[in-house]
mmCIF file of C-alpha atoms in Angstrom:
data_model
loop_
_atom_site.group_PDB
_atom_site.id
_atom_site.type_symbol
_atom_site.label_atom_id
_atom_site.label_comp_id
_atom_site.label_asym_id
_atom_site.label_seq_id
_atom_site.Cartn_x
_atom_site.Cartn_y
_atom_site.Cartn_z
ATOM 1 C CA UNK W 553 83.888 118.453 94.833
ATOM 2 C CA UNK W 554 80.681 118.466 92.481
ATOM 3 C CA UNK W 555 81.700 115.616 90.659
ATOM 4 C CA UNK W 556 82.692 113.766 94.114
ATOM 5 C CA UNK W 557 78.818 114.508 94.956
ATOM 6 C CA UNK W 558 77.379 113.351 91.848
ATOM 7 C CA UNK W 559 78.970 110.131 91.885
ATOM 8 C CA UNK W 560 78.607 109.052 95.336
ATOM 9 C CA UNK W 561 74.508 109.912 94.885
ATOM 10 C CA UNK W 562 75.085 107.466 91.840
ATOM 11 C CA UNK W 563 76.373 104.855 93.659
ATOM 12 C CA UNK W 564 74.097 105.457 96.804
ATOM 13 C CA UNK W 565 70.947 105.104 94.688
ATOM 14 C CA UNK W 566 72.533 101.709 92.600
ATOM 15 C CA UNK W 567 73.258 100.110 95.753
ATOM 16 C CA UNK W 568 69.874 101.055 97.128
ATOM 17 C CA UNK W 569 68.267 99.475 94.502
ATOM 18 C CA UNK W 570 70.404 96.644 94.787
ATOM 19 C CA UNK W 571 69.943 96.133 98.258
ATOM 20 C CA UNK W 572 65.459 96.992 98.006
ATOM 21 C CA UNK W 573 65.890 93.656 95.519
ATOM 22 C CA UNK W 574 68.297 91.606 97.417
ATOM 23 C CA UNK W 575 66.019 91.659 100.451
ATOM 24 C CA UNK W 576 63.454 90.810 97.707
ATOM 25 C CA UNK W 577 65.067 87.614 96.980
ATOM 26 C CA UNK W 578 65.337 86.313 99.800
ATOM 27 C CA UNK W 579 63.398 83.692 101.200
ATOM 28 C CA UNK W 580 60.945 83.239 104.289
ATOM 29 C CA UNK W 581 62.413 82.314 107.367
ATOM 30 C CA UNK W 582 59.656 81.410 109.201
ATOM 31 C CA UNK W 583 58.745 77.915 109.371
ATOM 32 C CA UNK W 584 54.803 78.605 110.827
ATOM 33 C CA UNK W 585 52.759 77.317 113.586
ATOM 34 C CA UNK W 586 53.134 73.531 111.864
ATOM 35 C CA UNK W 587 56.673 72.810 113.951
ATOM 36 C CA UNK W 588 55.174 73.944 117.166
ATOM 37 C CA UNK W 589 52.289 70.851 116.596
ATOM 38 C CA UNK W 590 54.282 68.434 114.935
ATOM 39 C CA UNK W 591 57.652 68.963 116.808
ATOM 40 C CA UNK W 592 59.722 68.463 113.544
ATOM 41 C CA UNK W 593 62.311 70.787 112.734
ATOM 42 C CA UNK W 594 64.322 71.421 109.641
ATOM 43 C CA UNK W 595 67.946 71.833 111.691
ATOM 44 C CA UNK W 596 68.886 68.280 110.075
ATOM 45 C CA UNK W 597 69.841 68.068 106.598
ATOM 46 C CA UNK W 598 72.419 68.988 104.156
ATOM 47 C CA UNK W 599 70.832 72.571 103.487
ATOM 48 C CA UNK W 600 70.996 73.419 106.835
ATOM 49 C CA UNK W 601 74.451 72.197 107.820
ATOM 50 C CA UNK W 602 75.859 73.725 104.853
ATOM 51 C CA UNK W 603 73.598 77.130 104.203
ATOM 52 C CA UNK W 604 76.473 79.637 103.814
ATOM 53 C CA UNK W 605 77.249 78.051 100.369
ATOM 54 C CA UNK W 606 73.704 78.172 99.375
ATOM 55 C CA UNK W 607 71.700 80.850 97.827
ATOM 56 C CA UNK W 608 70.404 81.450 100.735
ATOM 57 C CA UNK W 609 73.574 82.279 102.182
ATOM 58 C CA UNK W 610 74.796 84.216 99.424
ATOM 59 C CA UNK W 611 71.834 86.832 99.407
ATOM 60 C CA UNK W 612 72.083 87.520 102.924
ATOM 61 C CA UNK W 613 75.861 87.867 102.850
ATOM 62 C CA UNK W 614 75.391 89.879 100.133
ATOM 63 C CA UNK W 615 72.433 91.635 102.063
ATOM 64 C CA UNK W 616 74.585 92.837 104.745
ATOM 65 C CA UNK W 617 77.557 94.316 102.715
ATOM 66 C CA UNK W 618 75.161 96.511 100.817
ATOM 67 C CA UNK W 619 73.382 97.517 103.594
ATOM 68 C CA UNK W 620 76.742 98.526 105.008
ATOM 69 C CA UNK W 621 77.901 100.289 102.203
ATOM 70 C CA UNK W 622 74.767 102.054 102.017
ATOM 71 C CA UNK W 623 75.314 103.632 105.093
ATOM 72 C CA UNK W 624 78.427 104.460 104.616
ATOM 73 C CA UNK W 625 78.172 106.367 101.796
ATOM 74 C CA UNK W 626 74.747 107.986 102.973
ATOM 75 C CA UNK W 627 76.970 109.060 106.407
ATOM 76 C CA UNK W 628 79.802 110.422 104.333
ATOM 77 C CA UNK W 629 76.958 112.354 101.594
ATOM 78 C CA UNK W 630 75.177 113.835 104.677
ATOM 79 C CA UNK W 631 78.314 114.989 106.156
ATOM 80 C CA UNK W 632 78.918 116.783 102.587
ATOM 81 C CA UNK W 633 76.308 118.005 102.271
ATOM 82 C CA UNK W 634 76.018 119.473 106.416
ATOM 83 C CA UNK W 635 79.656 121.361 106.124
ATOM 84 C CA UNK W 636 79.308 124.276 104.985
ATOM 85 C CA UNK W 637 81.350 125.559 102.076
ATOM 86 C CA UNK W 638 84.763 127.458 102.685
ATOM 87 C CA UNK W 639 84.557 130.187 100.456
ATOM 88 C CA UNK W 640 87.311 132.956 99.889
ATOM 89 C CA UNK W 641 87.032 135.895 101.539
ATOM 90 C CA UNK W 642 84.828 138.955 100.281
ATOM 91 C CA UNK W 643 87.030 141.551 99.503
ATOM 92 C CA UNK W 644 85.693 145.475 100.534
ATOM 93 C CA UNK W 645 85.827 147.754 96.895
ATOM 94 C CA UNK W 646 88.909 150.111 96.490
ATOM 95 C CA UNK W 647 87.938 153.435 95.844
ATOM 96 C CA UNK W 648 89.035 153.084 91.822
ATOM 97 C CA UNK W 649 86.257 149.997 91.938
ATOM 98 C CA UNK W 650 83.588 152.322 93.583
ATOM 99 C CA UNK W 651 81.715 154.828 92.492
ATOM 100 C CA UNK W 652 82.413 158.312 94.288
ATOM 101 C CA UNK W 653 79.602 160.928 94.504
ATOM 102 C CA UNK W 654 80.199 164.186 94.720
ATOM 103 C CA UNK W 655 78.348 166.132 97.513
ATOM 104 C CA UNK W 656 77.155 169.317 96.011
ATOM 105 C CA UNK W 657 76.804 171.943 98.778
ATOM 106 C CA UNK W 658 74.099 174.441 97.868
ATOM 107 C CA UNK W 659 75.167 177.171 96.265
ATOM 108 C CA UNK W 660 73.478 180.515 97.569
ATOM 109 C CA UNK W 661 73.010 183.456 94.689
ATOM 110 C CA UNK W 662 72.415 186.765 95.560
ATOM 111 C CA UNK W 663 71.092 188.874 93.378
ATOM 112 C CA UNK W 664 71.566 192.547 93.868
ATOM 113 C CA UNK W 665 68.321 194.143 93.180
ATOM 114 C CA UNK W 666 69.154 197.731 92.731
#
């Protein structure tokens, strides 16, 4: 089950990473106050008609399957990590495992003073 751990908080942090610099890489969406004046908008083209198979495309695709393997893994680490641990149960000493101490009972000497 360590191992299990180890590797999935491997893979968690890699497609972190991955994910922190695919979101990087991506580029602006907004097109600024300029379309409101001017009216023009950039829904016509070949880019546009056809931006699945471009990069853009690609990183967000891309984008959204490591964001959901991300939280996959991070849901099935935390639930690993929450459950706690079955262990065996704690077996209660024999008496050839313990230690027995005698009770000595005071001992009362008379002397005979004669």
């Amino acid at each position: 089950m360590e191992i299990l751990k180890i590797v999935l908080l491997v893979v968690d942090a890699i497609i972190c990473l991955a994910l922190v610099v695919l979101m990087l890489l991506q580029s602006d969406k907004t097109e600024g106050a300029g379309t409101v004046v001017t009216g023009s908008s950039s829904s016509d083209g070949y880019l546009n008609n056809n931006k699945d198979r471009s990069r853009d495309g690609v990183l967000r695709r891309l984008t959204i399957l490591s964001g959901a393997l991300f939280m996959i893994i991070t849901y099935v680490l935390g639930l690993i990590y929450i459950v706690p641990k079955t262990e065996a149960p704690v077996e209660e000493p024999t008496t050839s495992q313990t230690e027995t101490v005698e009770q000595i009972e005071p001992t009362t000497e008379t002397t005979d003073a004669q």
